[in-house]
PDB file of C-alpha atoms in Angstrom:
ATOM      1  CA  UNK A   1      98.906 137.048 137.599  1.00 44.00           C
ATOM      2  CA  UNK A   2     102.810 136.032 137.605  1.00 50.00           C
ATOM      3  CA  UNK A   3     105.137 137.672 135.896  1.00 50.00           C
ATOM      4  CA  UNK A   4     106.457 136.913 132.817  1.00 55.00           C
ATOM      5  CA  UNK A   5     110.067 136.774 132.312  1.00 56.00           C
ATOM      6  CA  UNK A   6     112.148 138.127 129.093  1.00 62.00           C
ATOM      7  CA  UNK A   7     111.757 135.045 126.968  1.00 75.00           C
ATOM      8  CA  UNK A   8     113.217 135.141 123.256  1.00 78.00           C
ATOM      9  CA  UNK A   9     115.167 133.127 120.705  1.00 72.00           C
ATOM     10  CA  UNK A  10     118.021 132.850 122.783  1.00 81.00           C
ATOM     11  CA  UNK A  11     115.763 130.995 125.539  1.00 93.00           C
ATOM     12  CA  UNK A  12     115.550 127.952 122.780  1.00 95.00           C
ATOM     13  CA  UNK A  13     117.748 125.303 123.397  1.00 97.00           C
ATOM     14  CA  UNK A  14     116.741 123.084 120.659  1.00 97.00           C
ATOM     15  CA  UNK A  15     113.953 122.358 118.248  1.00 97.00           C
ATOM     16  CA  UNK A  16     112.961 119.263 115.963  1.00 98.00           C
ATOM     17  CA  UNK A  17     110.255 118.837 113.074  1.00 98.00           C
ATOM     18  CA  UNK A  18     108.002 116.063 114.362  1.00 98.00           C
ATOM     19  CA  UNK A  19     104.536 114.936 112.249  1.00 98.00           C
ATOM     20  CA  UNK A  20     104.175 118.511 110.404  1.00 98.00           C
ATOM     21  CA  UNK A  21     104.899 120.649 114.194  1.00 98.00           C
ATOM     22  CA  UNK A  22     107.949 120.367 115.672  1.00 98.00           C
ATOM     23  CA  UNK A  23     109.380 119.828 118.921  1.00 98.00           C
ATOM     24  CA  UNK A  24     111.559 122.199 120.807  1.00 98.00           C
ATOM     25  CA  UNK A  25     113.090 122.550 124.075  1.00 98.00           C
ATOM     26  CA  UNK A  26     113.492 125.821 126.217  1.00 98.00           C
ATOM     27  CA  UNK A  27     115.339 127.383 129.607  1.00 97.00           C
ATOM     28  CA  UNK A  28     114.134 130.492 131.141  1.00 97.00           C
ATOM     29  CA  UNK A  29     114.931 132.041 135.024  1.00 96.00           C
ATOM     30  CA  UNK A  30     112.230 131.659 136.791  1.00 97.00           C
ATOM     31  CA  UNK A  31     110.565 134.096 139.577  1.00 97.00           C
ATOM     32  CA  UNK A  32     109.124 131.326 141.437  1.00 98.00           C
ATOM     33  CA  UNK A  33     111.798 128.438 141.786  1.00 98.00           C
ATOM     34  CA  UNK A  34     114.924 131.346 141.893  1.00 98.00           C
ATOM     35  CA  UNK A  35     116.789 129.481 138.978  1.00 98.00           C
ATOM     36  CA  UNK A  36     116.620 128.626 135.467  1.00 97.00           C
ATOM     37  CA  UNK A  37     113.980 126.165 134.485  1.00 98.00           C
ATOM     38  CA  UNK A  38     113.676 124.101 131.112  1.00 98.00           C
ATOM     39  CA  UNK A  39     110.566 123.027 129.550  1.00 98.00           C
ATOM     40  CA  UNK A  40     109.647 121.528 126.452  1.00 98.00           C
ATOM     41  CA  UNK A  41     106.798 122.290 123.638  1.00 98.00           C
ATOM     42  CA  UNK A  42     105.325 120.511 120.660  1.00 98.00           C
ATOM     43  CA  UNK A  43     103.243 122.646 118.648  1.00 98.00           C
ATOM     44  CA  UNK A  44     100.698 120.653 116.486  1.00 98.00           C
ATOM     45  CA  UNK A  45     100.643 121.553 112.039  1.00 98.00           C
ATOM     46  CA  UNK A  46      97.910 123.521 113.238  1.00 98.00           C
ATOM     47  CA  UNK A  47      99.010 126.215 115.494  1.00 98.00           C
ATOM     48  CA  UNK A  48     100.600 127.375 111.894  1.00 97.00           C
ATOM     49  CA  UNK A  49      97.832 129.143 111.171  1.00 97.00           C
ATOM     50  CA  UNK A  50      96.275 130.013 114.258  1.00 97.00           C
ATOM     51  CA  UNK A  51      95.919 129.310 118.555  1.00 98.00           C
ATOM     52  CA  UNK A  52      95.634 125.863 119.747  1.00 98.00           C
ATOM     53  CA  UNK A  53      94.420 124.008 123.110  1.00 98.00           C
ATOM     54  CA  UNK A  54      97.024 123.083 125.263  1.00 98.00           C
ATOM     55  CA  UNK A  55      97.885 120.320 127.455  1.00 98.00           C
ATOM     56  CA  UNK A  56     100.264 120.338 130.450  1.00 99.00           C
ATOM     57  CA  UNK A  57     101.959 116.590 130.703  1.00 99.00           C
ATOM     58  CA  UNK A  58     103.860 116.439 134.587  1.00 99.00           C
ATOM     59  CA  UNK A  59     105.885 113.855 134.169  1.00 98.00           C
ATOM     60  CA  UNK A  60     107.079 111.271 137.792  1.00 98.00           C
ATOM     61  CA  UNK A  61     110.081 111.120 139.638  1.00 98.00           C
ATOM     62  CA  UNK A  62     113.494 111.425 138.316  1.00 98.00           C
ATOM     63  CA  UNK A  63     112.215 112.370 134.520  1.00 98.00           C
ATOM     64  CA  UNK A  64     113.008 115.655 133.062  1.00 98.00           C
ATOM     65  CA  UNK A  65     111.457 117.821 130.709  1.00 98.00           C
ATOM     66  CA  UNK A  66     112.812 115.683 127.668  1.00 98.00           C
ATOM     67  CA  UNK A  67     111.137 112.210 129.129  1.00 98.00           C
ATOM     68  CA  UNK A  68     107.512 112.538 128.023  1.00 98.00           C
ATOM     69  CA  UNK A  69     108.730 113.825 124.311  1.00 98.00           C
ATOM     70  CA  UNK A  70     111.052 111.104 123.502  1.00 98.00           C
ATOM     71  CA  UNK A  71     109.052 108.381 125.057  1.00 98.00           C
ATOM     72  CA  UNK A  72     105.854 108.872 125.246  1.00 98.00           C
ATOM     73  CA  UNK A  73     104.856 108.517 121.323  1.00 98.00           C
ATOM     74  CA  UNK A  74     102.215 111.634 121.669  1.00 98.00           C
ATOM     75  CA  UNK A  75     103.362 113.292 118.709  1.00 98.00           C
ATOM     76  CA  UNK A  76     101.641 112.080 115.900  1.00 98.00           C
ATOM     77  CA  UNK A  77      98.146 111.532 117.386  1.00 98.00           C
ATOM     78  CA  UNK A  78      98.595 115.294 119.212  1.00 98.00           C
ATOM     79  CA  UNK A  79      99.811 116.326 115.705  1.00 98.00           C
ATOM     80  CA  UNK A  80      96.020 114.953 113.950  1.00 98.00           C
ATOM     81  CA  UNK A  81      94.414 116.185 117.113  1.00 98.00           C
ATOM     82  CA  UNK A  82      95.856 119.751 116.712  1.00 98.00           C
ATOM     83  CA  UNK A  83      97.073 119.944 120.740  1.00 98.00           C
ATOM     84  CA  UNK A  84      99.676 121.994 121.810  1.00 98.00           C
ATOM     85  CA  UNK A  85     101.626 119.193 125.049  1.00 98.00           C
ATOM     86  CA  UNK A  86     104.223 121.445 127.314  1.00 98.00           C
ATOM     87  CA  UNK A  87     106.296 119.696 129.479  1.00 98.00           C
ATOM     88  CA  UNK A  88     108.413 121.348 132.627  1.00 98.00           C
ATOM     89  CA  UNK A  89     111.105 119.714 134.309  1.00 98.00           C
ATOM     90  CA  UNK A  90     110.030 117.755 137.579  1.00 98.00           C
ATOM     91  CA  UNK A  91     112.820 120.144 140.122  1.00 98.00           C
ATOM     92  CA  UNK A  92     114.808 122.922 140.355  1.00 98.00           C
ATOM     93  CA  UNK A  93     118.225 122.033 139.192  1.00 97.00           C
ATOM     94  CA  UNK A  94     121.163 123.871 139.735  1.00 96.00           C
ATOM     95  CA  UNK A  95     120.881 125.322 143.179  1.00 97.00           C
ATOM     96  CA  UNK A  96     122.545 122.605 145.234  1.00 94.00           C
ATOM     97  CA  UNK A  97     121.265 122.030 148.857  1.00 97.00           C
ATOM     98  CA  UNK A  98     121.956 119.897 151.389  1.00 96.00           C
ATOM     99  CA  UNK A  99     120.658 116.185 151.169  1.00 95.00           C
ATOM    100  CA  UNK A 100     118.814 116.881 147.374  1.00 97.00           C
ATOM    101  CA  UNK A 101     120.769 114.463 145.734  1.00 97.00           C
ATOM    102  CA  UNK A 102     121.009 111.891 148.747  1.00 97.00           C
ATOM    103  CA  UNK A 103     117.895 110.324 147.402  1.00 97.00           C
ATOM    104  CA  UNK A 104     116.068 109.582 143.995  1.00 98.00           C
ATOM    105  CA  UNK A 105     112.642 109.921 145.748  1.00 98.00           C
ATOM    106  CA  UNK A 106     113.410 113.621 147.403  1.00 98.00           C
ATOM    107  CA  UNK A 107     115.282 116.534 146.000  1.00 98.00           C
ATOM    108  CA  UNK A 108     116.349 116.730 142.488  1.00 98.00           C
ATOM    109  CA  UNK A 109     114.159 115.357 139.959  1.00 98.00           C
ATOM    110  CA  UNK A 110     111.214 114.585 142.538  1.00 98.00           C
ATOM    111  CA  UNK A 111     109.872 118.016 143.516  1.00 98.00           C
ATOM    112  CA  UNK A 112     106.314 116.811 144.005  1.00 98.00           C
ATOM    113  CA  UNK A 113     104.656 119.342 142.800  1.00 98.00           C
ATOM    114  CA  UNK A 114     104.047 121.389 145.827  1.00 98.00           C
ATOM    115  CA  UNK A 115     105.426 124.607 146.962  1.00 98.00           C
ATOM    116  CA  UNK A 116     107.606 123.957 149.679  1.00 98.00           C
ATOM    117  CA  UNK A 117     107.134 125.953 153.131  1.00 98.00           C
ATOM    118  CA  UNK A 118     110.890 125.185 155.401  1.00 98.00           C
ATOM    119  CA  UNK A 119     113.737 125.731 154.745  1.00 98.00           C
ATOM    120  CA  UNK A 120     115.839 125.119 152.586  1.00 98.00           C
ATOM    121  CA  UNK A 121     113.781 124.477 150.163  1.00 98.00           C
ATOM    122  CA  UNK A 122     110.869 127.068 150.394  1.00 98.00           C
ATOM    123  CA  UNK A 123     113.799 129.272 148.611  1.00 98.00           C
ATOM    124  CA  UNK A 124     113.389 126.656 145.322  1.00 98.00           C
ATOM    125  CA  UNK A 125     110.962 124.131 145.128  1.00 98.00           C
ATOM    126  CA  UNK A 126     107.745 125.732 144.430  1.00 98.00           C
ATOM    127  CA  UNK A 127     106.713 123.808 141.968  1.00 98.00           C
ATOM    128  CA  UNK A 128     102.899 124.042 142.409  1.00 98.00           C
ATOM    129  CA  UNK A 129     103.011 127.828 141.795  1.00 98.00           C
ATOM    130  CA  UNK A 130     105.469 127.126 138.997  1.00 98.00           C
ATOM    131  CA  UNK A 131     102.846 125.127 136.792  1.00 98.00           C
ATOM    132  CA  UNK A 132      99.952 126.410 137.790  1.00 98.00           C
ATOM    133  CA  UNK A 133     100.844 130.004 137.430  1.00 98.00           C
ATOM    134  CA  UNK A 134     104.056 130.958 135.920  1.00 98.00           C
ATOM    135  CA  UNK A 135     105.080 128.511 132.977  1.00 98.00           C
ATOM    136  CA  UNK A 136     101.183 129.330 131.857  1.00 98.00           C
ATOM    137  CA  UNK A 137     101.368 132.729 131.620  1.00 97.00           C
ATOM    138  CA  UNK A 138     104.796 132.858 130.022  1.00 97.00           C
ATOM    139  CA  UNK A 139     103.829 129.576 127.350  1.00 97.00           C
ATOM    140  CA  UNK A 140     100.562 132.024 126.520  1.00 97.00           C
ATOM    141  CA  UNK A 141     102.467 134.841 125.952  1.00 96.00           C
ATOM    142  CA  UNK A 142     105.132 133.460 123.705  1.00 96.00           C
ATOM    143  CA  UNK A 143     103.519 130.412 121.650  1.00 97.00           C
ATOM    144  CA  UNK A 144     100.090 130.208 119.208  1.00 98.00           C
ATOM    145  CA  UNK A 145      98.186 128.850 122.398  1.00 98.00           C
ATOM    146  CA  UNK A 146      94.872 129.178 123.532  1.00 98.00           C
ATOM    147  CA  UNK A 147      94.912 129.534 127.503  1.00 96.00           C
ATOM    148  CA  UNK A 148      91.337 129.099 127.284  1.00 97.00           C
ATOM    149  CA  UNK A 149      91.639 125.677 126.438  1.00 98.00           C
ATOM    150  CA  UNK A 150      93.967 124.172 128.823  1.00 98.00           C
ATOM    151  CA  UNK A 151      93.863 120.467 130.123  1.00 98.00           C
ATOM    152  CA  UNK A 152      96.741 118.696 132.685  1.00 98.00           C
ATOM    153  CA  UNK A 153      97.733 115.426 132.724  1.00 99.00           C
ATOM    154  CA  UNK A 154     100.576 113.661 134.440  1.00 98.00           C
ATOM    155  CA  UNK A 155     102.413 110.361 135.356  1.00 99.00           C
ATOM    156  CA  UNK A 156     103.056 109.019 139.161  1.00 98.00           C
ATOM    157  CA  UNK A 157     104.591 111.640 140.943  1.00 99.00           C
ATOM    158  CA  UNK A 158     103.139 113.423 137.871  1.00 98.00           C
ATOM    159  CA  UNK A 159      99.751 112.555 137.754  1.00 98.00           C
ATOM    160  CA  UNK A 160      99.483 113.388 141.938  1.00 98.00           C
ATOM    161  CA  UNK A 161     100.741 116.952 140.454  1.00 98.00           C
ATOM    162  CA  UNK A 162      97.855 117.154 137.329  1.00 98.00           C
ATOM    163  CA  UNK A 163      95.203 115.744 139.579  1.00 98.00           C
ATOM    164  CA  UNK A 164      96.050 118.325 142.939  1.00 98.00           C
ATOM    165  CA  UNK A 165      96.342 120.990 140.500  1.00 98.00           C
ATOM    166  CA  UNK A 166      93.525 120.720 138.576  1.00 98.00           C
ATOM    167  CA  UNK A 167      90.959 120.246 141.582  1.00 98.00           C
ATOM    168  CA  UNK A 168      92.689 123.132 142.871  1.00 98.00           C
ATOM    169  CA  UNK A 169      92.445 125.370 139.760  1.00 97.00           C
ATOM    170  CA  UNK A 170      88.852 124.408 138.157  1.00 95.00           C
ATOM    171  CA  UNK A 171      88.404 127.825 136.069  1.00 95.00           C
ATOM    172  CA  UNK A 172      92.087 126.951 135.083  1.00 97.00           C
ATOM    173  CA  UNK A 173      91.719 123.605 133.405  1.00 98.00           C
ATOM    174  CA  UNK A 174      89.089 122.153 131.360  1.00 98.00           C
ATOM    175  CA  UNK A 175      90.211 118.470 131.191  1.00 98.00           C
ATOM    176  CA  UNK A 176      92.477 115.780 133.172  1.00 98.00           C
ATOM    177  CA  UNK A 177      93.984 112.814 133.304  1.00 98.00           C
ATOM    178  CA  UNK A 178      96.665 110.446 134.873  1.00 99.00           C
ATOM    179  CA  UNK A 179      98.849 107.256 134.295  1.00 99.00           C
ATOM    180  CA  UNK A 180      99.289 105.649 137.777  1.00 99.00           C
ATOM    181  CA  UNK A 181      99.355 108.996 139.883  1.00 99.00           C
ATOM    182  CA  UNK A 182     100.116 108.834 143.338  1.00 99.00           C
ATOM    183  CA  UNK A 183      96.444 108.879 144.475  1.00 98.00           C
ATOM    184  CA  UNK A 184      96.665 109.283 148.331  1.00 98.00           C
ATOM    185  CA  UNK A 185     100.452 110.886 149.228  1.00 98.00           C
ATOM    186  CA  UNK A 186      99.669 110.972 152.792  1.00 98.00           C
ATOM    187  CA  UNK A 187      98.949 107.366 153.466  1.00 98.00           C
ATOM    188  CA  UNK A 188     102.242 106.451 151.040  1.00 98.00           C
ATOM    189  CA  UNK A 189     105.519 106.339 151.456  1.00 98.00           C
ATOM    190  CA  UNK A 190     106.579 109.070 148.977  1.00 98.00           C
ATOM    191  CA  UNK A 191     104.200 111.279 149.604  1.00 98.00           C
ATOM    192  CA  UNK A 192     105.245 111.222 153.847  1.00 98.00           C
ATOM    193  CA  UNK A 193     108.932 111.795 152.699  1.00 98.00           C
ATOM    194  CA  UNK A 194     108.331 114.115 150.300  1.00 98.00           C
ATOM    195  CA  UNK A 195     105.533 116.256 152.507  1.00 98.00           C
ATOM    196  CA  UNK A 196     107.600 116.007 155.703  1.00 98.00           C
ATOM    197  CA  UNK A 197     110.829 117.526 153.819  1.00 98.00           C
ATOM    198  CA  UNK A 198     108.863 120.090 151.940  1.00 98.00           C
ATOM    199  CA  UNK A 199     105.904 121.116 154.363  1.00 98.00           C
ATOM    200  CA  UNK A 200     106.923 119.882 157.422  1.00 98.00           C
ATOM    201  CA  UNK A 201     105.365 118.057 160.513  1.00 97.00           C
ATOM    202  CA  UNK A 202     101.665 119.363 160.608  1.00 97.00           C
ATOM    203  CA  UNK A 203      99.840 117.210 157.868  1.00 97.00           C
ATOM    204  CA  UNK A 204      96.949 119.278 157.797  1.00 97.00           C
ATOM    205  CA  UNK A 205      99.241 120.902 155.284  1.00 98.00           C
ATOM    206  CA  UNK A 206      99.553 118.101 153.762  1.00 98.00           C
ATOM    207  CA  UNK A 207      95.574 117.989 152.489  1.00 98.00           C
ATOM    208  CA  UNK A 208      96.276 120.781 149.985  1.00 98.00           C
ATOM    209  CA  UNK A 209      98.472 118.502 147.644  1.00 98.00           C
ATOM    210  CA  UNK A 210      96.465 114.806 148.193  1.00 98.00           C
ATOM    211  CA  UNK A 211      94.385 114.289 145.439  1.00 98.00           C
ATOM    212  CA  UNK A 212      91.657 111.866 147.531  1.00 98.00           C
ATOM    213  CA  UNK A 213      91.454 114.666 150.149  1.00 98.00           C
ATOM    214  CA  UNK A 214      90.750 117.272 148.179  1.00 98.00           C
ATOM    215  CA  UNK A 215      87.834 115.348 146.208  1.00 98.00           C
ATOM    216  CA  UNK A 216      86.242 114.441 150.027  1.00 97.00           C
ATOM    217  CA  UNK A 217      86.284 118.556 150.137  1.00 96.00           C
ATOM    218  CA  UNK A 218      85.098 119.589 147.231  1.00 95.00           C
ATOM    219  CA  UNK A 219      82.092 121.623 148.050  1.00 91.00           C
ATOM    220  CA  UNK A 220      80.081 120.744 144.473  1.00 93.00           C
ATOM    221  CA  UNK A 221      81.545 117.947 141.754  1.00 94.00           C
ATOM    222  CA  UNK A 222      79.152 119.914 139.310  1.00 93.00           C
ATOM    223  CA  UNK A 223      80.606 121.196 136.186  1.00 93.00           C
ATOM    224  CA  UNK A 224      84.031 119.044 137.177  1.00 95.00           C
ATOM    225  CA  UNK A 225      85.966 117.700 134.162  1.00 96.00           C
ATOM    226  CA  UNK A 226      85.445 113.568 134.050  1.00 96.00           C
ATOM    227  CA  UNK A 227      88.672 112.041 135.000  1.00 98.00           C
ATOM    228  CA  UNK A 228      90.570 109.533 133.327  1.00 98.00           C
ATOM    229  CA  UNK A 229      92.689 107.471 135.131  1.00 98.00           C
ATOM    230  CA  UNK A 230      94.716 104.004 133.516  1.00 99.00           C
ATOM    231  CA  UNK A 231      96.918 102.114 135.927  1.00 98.00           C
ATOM    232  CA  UNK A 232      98.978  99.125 135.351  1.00 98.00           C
ATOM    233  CA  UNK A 233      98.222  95.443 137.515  1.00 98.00           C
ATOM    234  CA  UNK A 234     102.305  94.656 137.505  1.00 98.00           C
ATOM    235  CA  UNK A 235     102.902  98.082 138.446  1.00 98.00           C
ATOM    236  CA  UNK A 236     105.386  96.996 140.895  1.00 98.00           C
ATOM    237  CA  UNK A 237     104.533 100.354 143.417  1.00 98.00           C
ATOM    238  CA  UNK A 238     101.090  99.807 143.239  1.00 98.00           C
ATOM    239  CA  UNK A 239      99.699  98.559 147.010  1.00 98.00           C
ATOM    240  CA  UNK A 240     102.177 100.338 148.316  1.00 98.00           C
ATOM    241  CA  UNK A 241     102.779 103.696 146.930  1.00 98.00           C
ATOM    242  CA  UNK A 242      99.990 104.317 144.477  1.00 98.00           C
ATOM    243  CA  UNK A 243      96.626 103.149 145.954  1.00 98.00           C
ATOM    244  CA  UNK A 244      94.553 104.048 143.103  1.00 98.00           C
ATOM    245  CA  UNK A 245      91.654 102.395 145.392  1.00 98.00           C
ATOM    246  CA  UNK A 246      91.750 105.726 147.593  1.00 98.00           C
ATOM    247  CA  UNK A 247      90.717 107.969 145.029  1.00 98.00           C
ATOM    248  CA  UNK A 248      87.982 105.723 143.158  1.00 98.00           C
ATOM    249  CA  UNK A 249      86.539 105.789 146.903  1.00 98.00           C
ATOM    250  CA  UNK A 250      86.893 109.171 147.400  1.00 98.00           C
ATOM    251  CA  UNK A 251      85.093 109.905 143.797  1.00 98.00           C
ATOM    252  CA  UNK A 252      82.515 107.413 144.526  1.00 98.00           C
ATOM    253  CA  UNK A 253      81.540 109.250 147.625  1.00 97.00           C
ATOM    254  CA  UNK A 254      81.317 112.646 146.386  1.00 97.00           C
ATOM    255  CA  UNK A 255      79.842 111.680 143.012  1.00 97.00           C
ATOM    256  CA  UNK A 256      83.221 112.763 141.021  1.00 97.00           C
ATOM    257  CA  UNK A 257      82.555 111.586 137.390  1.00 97.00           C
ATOM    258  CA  UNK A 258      86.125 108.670 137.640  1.00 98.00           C
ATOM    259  CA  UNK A 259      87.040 106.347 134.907  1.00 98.00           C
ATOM    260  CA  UNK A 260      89.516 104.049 136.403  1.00 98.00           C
ATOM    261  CA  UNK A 261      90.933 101.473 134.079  1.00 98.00           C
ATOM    262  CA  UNK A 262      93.024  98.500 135.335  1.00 98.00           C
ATOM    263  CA  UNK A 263      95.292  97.061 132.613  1.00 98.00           C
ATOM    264  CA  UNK A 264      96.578  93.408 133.749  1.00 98.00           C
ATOM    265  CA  UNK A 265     100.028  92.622 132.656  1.00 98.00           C
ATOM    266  CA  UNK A 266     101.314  96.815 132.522  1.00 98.00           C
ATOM    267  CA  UNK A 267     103.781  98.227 134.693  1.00 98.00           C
ATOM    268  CA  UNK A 268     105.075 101.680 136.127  1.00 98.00           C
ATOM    269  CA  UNK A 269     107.021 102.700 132.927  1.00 98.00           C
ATOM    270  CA  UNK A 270     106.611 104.483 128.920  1.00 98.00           C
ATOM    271  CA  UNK A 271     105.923 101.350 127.625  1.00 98.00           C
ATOM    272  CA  UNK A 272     102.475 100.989 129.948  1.00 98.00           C
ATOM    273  CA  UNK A 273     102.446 105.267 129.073  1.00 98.00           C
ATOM    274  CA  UNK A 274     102.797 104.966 125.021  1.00 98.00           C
ATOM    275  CA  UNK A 275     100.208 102.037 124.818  1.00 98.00           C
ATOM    276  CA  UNK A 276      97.256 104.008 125.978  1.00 98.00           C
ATOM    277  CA  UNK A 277      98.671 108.012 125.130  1.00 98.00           C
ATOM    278  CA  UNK A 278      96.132 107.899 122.498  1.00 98.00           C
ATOM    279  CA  UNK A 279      93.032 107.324 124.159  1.00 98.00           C
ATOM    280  CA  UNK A 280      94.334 110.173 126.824  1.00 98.00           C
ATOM    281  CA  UNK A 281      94.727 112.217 124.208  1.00 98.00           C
ATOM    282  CA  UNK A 282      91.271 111.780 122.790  1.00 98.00           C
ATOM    283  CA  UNK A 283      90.226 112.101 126.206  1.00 98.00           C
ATOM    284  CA  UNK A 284      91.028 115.938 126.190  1.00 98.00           C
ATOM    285  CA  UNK A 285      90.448 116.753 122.732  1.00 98.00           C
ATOM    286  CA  UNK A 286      87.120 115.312 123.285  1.00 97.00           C
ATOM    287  CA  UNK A 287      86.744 119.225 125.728  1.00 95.00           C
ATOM    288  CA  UNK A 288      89.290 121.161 124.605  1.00 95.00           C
ATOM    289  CA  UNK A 289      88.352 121.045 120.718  1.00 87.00           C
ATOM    290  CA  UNK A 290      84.562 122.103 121.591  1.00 78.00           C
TER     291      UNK A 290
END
């Protein structure tokens, strides 16, 4: 289990009343990444008066831990629902390197969700360990959650990370989701930057982070969580970076229970996001309230 770091008022940065919970933003140092981390929290009326489920929202690249809150519009329906949404950062910040502001794809703000194996940035970005294992056992330990109930969801560079981490970690989550993830990072462009800078050359090291693969190696789909995926026609990075079409192939052959919706007329942003957070939302309560 990871350790969990001194975390107390002074780690709250901010907090805000929103639809009977409130909304309030944290930094803590964390063991994994080697630097301070933020992350953000609603907390439903509910958890008032008792634990809640939780869901973990990755967001894509370049967002921060404050994108999802402000834009997304999950409040009020999370609020009726009585779910708990946490939402880290998408990098280490604060720990220059060389080259990890050169690009808006690689570096800051786009740390994929993997953890890192060459130099420099094995030091930092370990992001995979970060969500899966650290911010968990620290947002358990300090907020009216129920770990037992945990779900993962995520946008783009986002929903690659919910969807690799919650194949990985099946005891871990009980429900997932995605807005337009990156479905098959080794066959993209993004995901062949981003794996070359952070795992280097040999892409059988790639497999552990590429949502399609790991569904073709899934040993049994039984007792998998369905998966809801939306994705937006005018997404402008959709042949080319997304390829949504890998994964519902992938599912299809291994019998993964998929729901993937295709919206005409939505795009890559919060606007495509906010219009269907609801039915996402329902989508985990639907497990996680059981």
């Amino acid at each position: 289990m990871a350790p969990v770091a001194a975390f107390d008022a002074n780690n709250t940065i901010s907090r805000h009343r929103a639809f009977g919970g409130a909304v309030s933003f944290h930094r803590h140092d964390s063991a994994e990444t080697a630097c301070a981390m933020r992350f953000s929290v609603f907390l439903p009326p509910q958890a008032g008066s008792g634990k809640v489920p939780v869901l973990y929202y990755l967001a894509g690249l370049t967002c921060t831990d404050e994108t999802f809150m402000i834009k997304a519009g999950a409040q009020r329906v999370a609020a009726e629902l009585g779910l708990a949404i946490v939402a880290p950062d998408t990098s280490p910040r604060g720990v220059p390197l060389p080259g990890d502001s050169a690009h808006w794809d690689f570096g800051v703000g786009a740390g994929f969700y993997v953890d890192a194996t060459t130099p420099p940035w094995s030091r930092h970005y370990r992001m995979y360990s970060y969500v899966s294992r650290e911010l968990p056992v620290l947002i358990a330990a300090n907020f009216p959650v129920d770990p037992r109930r945990q779900g993962i969801f995520g946008h783009s560079m986002g929903g690659h990370g919910a969807l690799t981490i919650a194949f990985r970690n099946p005891d871990h989550y009980r429900s997932v989701s995605a807005f337009a993830p990156i479905s098959a990072p080794m066959q993209c462009p993004w995901g062949q930057k981003a794996f070359g800078g952070y795992l280097g050359s040999n892409r059988d090291d790639w497999r552990a982070y590429d949502a399609s693969e790991l569904v073709r190696g899934l040993k049994s789909v039984s007792g998998r969580p369905p998966l809801l995926v939306d994705q937006g026609l005018d997404d402008p990075f959709l042949d080319e970076q997304l390829l949504p079409e890998q994964l519902e192939r992938a599912c299809a052959e291994r019998g993964y229970p998929l729901t993937l919706r295709r919206h005409a007329g939505y795009d890559h942003g919060y606007y495509f996001i906010s219009s269907f957070i609801e039915e996402h939302l329902r989508h985990h309560a639907r497990t996680l309230s059981a």
